[in-house]
Coordinates of C-alpha atoms in Angstrom, one line a residue:
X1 CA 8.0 -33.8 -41.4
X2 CA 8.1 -30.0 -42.5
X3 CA 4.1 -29.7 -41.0
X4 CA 5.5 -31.4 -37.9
X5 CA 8.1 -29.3 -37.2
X6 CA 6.2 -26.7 -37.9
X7 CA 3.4 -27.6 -35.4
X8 CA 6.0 -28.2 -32.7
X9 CA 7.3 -24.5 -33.3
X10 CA 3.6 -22.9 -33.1
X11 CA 2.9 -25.5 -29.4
X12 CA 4.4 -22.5 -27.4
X13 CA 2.3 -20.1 -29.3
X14 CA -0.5 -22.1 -28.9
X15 CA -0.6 -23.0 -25.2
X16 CA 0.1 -19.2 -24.5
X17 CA -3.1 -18.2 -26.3
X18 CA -4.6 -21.3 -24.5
X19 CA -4.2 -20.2 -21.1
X20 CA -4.7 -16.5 -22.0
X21 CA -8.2 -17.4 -22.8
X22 CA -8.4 -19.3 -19.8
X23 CA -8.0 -16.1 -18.2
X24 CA -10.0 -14.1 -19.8
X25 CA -12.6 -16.7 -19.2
X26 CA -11.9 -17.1 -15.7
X27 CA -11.9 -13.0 -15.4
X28 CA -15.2 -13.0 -17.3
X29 CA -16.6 -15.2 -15.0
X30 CA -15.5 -13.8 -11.8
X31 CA -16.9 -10.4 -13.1
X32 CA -20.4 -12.4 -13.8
X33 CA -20.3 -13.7 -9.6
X34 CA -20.1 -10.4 -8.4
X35 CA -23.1 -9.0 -10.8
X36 CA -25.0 -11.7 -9.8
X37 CA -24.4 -10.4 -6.0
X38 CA -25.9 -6.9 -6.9
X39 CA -28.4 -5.5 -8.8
X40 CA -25.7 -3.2 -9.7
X41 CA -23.1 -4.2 -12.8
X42 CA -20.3 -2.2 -11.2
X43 CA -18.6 -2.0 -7.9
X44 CA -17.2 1.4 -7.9
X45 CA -19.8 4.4 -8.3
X46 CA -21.2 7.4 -6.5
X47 CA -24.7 7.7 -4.9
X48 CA -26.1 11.3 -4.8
X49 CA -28.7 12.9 -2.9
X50 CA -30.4 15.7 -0.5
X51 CA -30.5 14.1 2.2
X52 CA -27.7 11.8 3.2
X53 CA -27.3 11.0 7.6
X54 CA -23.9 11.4 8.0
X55 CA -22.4 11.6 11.9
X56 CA -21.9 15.3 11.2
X57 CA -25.8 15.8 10.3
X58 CA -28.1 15.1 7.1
X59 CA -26.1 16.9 4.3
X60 CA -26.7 17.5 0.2
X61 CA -24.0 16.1 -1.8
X62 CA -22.9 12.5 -2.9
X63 CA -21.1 9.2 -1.2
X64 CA -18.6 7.3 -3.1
X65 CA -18.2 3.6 -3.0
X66 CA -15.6 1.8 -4.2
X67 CA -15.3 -2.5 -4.0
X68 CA -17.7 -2.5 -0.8
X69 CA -16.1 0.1 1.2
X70 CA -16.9 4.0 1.5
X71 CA -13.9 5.7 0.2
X72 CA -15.3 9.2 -0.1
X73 CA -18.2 12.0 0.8
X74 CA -18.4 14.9 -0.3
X75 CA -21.0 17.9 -0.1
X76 CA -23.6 19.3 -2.6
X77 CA -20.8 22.6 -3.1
X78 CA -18.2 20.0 -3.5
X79 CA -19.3 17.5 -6.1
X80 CA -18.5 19.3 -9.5
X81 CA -15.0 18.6 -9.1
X82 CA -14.9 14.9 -7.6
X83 CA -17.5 13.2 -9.7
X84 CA -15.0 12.8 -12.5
X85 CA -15.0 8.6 -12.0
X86 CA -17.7 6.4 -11.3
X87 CA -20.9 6.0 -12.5
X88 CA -23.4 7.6 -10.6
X89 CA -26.6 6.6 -9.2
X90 CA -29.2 9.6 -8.3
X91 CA -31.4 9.3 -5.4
X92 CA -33.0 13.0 -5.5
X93 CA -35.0 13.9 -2.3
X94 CA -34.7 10.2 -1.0
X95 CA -32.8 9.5 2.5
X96 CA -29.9 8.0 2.2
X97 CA -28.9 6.6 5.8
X98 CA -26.4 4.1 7.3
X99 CA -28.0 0.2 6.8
X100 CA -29.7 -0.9 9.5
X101 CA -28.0 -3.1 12.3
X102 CA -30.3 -5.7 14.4
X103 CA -28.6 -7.0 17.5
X104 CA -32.1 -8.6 18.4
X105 CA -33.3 -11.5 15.3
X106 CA -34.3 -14.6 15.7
X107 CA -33.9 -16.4 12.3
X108 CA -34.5 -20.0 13.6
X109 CA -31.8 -21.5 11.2
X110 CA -31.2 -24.2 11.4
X111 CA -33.0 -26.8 13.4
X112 CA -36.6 -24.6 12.5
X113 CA -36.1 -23.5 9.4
X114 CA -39.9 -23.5 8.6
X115 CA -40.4 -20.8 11.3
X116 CA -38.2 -18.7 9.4
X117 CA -34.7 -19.5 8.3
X118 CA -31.4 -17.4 6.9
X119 CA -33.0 -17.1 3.2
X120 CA -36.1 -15.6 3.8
X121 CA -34.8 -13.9 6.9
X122 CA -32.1 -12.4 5.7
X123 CA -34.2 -11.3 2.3
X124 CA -36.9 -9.8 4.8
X125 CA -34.2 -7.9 6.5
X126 CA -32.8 -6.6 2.7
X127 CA -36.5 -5.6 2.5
X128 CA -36.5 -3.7 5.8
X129 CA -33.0 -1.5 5.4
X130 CA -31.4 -3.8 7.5
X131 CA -28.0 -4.6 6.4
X132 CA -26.2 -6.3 9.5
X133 CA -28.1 -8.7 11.5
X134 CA -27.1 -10.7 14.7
X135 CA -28.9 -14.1 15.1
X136 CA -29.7 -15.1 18.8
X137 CA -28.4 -18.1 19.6
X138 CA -32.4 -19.9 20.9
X139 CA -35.0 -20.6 18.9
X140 CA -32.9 -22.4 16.2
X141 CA -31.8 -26.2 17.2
X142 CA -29.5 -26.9 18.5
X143 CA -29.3 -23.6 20.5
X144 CA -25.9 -22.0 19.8
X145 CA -24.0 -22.2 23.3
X146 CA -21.1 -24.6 22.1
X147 CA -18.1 -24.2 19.3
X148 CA -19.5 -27.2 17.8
X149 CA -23.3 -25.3 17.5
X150 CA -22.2 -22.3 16.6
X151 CA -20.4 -24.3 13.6
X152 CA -23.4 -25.3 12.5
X153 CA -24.8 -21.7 12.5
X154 CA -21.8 -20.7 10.6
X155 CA -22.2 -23.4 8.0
X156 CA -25.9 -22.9 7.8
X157 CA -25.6 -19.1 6.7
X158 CA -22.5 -20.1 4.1
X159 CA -23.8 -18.7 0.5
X160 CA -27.8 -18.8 1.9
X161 CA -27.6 -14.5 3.6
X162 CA -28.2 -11.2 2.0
X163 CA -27.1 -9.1 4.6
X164 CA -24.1 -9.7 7.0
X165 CA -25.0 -12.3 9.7
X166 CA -23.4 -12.1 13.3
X167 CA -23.9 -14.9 16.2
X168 CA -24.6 -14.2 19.6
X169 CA -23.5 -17.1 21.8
X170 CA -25.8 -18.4 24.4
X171 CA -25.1 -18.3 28.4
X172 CA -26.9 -21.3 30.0
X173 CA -25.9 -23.4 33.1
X174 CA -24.4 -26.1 31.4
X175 CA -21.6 -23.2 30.5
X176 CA -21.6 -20.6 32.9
X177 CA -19.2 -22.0 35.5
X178 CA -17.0 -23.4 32.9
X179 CA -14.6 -20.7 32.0
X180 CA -13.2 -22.9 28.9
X181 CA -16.0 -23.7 27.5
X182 CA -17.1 -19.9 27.6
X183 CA -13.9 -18.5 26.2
X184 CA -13.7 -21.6 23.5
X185 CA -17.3 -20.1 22.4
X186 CA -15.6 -16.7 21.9
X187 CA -13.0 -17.3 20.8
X188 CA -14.9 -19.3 18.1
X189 CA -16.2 -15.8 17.2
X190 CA -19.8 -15.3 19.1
X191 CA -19.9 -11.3 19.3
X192 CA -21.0 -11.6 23.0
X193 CA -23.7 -14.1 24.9
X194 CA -27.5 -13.9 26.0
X195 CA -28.9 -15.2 28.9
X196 CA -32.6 -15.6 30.2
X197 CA -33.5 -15.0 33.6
X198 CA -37.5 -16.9 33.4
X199 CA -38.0 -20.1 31.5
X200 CA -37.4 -19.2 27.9
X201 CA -39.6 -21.9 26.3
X202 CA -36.4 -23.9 24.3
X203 CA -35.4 -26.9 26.3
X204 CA -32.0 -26.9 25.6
X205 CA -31.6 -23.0 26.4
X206 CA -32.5 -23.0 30.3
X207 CA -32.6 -20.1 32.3
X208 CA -30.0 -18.3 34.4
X209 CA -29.6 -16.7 37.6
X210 CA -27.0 -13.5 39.0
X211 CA -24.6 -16.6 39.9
X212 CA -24.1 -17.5 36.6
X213 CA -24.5 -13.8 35.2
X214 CA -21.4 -12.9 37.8
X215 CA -19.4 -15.9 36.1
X216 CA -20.3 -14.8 32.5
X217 CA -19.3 -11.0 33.0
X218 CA -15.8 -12.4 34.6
X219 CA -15.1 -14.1 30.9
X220 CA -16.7 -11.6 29.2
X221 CA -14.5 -8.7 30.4
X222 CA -11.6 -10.3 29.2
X223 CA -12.9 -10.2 25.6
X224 CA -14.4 -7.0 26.2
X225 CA -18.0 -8.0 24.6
X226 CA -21.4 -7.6 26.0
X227 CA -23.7 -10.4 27.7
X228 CA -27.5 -9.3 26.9
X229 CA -30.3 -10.5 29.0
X230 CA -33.7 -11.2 29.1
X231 CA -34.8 -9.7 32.1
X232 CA -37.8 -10.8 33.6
X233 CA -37.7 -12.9 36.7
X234 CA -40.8 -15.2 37.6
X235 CA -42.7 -14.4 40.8
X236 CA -44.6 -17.6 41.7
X237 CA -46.4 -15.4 44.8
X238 CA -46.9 -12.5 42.5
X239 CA -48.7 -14.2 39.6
X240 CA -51.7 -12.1 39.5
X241 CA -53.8 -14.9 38.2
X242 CA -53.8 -19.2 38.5
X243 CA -52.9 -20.1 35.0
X244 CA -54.8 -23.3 36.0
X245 CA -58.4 -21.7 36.7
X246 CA -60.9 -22.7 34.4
X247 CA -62.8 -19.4 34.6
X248 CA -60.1 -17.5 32.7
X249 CA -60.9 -15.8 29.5
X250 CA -57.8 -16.9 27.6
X251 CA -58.9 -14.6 24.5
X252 CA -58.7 -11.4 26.3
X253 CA -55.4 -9.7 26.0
X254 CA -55.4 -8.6 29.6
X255 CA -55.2 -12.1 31.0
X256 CA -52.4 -12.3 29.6
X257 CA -51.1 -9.4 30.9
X258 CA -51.6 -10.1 34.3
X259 CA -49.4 -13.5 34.0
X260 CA -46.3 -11.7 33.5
X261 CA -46.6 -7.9 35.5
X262 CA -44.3 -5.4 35.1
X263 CA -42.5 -6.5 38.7
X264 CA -41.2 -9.4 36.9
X265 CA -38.8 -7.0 35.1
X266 CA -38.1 -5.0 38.0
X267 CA -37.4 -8.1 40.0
X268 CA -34.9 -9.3 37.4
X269 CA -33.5 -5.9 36.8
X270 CA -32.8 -5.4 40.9
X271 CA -30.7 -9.0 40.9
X272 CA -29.1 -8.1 37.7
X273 CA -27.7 -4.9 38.8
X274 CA -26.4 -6.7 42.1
X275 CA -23.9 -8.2 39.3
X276 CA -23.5 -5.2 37.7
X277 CA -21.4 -3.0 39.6
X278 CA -18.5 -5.4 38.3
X279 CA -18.4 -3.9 35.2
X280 CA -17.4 -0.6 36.9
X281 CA -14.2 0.9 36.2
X282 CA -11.7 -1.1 38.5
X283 CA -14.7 -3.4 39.1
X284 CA -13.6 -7.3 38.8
X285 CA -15.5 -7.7 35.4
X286 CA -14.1 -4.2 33.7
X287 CA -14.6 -4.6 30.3
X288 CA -17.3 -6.4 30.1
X289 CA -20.4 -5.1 29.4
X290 CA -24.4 -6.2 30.2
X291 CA -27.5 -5.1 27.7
X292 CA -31.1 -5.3 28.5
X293 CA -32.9 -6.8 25.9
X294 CA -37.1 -5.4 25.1
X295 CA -37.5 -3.4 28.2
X296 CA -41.4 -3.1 28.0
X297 CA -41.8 -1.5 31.8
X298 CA -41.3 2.6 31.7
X299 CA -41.6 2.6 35.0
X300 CA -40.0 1.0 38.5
X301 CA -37.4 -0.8 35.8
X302 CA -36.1 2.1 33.6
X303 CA -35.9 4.0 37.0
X304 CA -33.5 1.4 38.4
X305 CA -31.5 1.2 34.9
X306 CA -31.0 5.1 34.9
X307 CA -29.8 5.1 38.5
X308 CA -27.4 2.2 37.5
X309 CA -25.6 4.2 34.8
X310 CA -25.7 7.5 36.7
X311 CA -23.3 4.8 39.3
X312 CA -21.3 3.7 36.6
X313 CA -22.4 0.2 35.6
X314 CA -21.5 -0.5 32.3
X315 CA -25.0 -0.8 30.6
X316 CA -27.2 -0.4 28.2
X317 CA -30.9 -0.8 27.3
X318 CA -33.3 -1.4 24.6
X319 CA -36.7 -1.3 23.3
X320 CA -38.5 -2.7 20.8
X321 CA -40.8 -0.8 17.8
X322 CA -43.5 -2.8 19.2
X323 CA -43.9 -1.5 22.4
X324 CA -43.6 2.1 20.5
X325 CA -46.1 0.7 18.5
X326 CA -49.2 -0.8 20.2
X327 CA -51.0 -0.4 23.6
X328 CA -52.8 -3.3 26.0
X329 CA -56.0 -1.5 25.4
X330 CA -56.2 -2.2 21.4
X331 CA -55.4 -5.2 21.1
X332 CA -58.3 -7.3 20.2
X333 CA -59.3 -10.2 21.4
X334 CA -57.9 -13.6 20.3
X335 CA -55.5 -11.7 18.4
X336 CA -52.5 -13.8 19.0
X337 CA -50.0 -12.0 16.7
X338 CA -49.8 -9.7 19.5
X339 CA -48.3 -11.7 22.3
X340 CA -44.6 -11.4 22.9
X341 CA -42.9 -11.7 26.4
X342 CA -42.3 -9.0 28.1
X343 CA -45.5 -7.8 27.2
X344 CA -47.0 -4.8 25.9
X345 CA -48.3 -2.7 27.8
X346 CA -50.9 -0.1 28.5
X347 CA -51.3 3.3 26.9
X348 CA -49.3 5.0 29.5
X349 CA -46.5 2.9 30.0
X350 CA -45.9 3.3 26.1
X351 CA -45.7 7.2 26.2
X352 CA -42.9 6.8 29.1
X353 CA -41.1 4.5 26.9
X354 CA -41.3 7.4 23.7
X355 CA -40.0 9.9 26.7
X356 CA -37.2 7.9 27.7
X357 CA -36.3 7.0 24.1
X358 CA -36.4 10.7 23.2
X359 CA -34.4 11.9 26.5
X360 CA -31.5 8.9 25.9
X361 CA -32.5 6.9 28.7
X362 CA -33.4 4.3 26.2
X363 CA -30.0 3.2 24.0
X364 CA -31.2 1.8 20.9
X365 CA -33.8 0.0 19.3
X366 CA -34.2 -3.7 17.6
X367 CA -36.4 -5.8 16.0
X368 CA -37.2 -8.9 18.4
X369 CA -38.2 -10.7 15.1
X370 CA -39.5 -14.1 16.9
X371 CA -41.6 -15.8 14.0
X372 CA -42.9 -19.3 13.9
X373 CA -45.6 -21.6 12.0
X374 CA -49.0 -19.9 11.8
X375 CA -50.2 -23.0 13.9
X376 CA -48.3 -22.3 16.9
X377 CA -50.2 -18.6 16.9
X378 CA -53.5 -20.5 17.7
X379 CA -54.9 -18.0 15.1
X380 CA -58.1 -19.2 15.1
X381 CA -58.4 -20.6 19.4
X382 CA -57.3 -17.3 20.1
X383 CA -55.2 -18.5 23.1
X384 CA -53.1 -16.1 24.9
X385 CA -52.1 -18.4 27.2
X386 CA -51.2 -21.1 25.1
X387 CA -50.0 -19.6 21.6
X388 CA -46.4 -19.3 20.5
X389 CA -45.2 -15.8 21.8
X390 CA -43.4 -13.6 19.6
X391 CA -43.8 -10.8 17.1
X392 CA -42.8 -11.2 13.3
X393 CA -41.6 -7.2 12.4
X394 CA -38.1 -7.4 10.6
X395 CA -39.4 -6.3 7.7
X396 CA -41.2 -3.3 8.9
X397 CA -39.0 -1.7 11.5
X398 CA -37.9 1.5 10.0
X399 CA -41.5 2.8 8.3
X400 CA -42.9 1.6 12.0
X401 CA -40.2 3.8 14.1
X402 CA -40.4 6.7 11.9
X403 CA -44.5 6.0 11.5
X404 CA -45.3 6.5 15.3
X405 CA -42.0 8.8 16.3
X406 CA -42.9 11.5 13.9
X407 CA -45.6 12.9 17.0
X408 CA -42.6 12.7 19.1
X409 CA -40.4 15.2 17.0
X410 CA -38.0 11.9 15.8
X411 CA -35.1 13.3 13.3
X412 CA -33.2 11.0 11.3
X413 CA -30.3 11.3 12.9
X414 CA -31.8 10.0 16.1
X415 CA -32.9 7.0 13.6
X416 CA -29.6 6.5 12.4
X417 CA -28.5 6.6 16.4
X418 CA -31.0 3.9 17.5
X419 CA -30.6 1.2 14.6
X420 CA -27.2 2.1 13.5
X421 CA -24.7 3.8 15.3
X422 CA -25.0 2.3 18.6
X423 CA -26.3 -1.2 17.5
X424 CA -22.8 -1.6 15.5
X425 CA -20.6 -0.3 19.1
X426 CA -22.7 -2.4 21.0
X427 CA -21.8 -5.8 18.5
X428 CA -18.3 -4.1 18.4
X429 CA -18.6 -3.9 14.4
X430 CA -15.9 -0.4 14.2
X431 CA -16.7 -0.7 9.9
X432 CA -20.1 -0.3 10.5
X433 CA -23.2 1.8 11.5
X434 CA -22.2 5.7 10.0
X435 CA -21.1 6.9 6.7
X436 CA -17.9 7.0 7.4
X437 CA -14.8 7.2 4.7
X438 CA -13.3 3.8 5.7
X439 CA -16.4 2.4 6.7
X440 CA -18.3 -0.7 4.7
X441 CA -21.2 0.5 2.4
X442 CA -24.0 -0.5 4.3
X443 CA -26.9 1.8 3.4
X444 CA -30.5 2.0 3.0
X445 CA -32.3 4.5 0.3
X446 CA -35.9 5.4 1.6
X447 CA -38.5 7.9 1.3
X448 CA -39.8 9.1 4.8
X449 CA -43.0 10.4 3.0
X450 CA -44.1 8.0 0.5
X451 CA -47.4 6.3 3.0
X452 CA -48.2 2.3 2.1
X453 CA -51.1 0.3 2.8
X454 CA -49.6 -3.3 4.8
X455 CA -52.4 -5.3 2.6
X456 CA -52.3 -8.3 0.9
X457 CA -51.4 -6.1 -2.2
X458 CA -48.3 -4.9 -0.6
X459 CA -45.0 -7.5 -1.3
X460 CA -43.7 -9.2 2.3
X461 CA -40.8 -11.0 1.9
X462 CA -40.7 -13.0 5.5
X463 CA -41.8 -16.5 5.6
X464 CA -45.4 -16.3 7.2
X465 CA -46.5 -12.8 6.6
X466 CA -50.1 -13.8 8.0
X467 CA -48.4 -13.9 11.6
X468 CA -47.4 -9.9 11.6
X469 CA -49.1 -7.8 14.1
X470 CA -48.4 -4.9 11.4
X471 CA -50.5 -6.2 9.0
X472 CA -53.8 -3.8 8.1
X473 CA -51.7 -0.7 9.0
X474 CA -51.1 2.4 7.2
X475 CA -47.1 3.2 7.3
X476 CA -45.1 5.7 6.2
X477 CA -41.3 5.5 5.1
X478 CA -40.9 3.0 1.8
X479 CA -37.7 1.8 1.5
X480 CA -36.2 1.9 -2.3
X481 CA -33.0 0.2 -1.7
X482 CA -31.1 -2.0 0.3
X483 CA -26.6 -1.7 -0.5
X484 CA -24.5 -4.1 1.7
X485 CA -20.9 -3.6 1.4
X486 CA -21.4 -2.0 -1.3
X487 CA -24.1 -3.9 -3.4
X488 CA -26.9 -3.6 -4.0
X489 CA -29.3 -6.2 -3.1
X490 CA -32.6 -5.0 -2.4
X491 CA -34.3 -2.6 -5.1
X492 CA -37.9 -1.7 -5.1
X493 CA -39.4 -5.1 -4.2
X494 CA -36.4 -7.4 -6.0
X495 CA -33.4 -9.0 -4.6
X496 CA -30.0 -9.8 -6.1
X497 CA -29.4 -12.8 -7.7
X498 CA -27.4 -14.6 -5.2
X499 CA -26.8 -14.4 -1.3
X500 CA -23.5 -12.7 -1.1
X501 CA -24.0 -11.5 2.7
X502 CA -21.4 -12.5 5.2
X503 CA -21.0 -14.3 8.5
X504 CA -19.6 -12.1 11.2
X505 CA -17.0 -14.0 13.8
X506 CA -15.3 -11.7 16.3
X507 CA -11.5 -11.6 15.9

């Protein structure tokens, strides 16, 4: 009886020490999910270096983060007395730059998940510097231009990202003149919607015309988010060539060309912008906003988009590395990795699209990452006509831009302009795209000087690496590190442990 009473008198004792080891379990355990979301074992530390892009100009000194957020920067002069906390990681001569943001990715998820897919995509990105992405809403299946699609986007990217993932919503007919369905959509968190104005090649994403723009901008402006377009508008009378003529050399790059001329973008452009002027101030669609995706043409079309904003339409453009990249004239036959829609074009339209990107004609940049199956390339028909268009780049984007822009005089501020700081206003992500004090710690570690050979030696994390039109060049800019929110999970060809990225709904 003595032992029992004596057990019932230790029970309290006992359960206390119970649950306090059910705590320190449970604390233990936490602390091992969030290692296993960086490559870093702590989540408060400083990152030091020579050259960090800040919005007030590259500066020497050191960036502290603190549980995902940037809580403080201070310079080289500076850093003796605030570096008394934190561990700190030493990046020398390295750049240190705001993460990436890429308002232009296709990652196919789900529906097509062996074209790509929010894994590998979003690992590629990690790869690239990229550290926000937003998905288009085609490509995948179903396309997202419903609540109950872009649920399945959502659901898809739960636990299976490495780098934040945003949703475009799509604009379509079946939507455009149905105001509820349009603000249900955003109000289920899309960051804005796309439309295309030709056939976009994804039966359940048809195209659109200025009717349905004009209804789109109306919702849009009372949500204050952009609609982004595909401009290019299909000229039956202007077709240069009869698809159907048996004569055509459907290896040569240049038939291609002529199937989709630069006046389809002008065409498109000149209806667009008859929609436009609603997004003036005091126009019927303030607020709203309208972004032209890939502009390839330098010419007729970036001369109507300049004269739009010199009027006061709320818009913006962008280009793609691509067309920075590669000209008509090089591209070899059969070479199917090279077709994408608009397409690239010569020599000369290229430098006006480095002029106009240097002079701020040209907003920003993205990726246009548009993989699929090598079989849909035609790698081995060499079809131009007839192979999947699209080029596979998210990996590359940053050693591509600085690669070709250092003959143009690019700084890395400008950088940080094009693929941070005006990607994040555009997807209306105010915690992103600067190192900012308040902002999330979204950074990329590279060396601008370190050169690389894009060979089968060299580690490429996207699906079908065979399908890049980068591979078998010589590149400049290696990227050492990847941090999103604050952890680390890209480092020198390895990836954290677990996908800890996050899906981005508007509020």
């Amino acid at each position: 009886m003595e032992n029992l009473n004596l057990q019932w008198r230790l029970l309290p004792t006992l359960t206390l020490l119970a649950a306090s080891l059910f705590l320190l379990v449970f604390k233990d355990s936490a602390k091992l999910s969030h290692s296993e979301c960086s490559l870093l074992p702590y989540n408060q530390y400083w990152l030091t270096s020579k050259r960090i892009v800040t919005p007030k100009g590259v500066i020497s000194g050191a960036v502290e983060i603190k549980e995902g957020n940037i809580i403080s920067i201070v310079s080289e002069e500076d850093w003796p007395r605030n570096s008394k906390t934190g561990q700190v990681v030493d990046y020398g001569e390295a750049v240190i730059m705001p993460g990436l943001i890429d308002v232009h990715a296709h990652l196919d998820d789900p529906g097509r998940t062996e074209w790509e897919g929010f894994p590998s995509g979003t690992k590629a990105a990690a790869a690239g510097g990229i550290t926000t992405l937003i998905d288009m809403p085609l490509n995948s299946d179903p396309s997202t231009i419903s609540t109950e699609t872009l649920k399945l986007k959502v659901d898809a990217a739960e636990k299976r990202i490495y780098v934040d993932v945003g949703f475009w919503g799509g604009l379509v007919p079946e939507n455009a003149y149905n105001a509820s369905a349009l603000e249900a959509l955003l109000n289920a968190g899309v960051l804005g919607l796309k439309s295309f104005m030709c056939p976009s090649g994804i039966n359940d994403f048809p195209m659109t015309n200025a009717s349905h723009i004009k209804e789109g901008l109306s919702v849009l402006a009372r949500y204050k988010r952009p609609l982004l377009v595909h401009a290019e508008m299909e000229k039956g009378s202007e077709r240069h060539v009869k698809l159907e003529d048996d004569t055509l050399d459907t290896r040569s790059y240049s038939t291609y060309l002529k199937t989709r001329p630069p006046s389809w973008e002008e065409a498109a452009i000149r209806e667009l912008l008859t929609v436009a002027k609603d997004t003036r101030t005091d126009g019927p669609a303030e607020g709203a906003h309208l972004h032209i995706v890939h502009l390839s043409d330098a010419s007729s079309s970036l001369d109507l988009l300049m004269e739009a904003k010199t009027n006061g339409d709320s818009i913006t453009v962008e280009t793609c590395p691509h067309y920075l990249a590669f000209s008509a004239e090089e591209i070899p036959d059969g070479d199917t990795r090279f077709k994408c829609a608009p397409p690239i074009r010569d020599a000369a339209n290229k430098e006006k699209l480095w002029e106009a990107l240097m002079d701020g004609h040209i907003d920003m940049l993205s990726s246009d990452h548009s993989p699929t199956v090598p079989e849909l390339k035609l790698l081995d028909e060499g079809n131009f006509l007839k192979a999947w268009g699209g080029i596979s780049s998210l990996q590359f984007v940053l050693p591509v831009t600085w690669s070709y822009g250092r003959k143009y005089g690019v700084t890395l501020e400008q950088l940080a302009s094009w693929w941070s700081e005006r990607p994040a206003k555009l997807a209306g992500q105010v915690s992103k795209g600067a190192i900012a004090i308040g902002n999330h710690a979204d950074l990329v570690v590279w060396e601008p000087e370190a050169e690389f050979e894009l060979d089968n030696d060299h580690p490429v994390h996207m699906k079908h690496p065979s399908i890049s039109a980068y591979l078998g060049r010589r590149l400049s800019g290696k990227v050492l590190a990847t941090i999103s929110r604050g952890n680390l999970v890209y480092k020198e060809g390895n990836h954290a442990p677990a996908a800890c990225g996050s899906p981005i709904l508007a509020t």
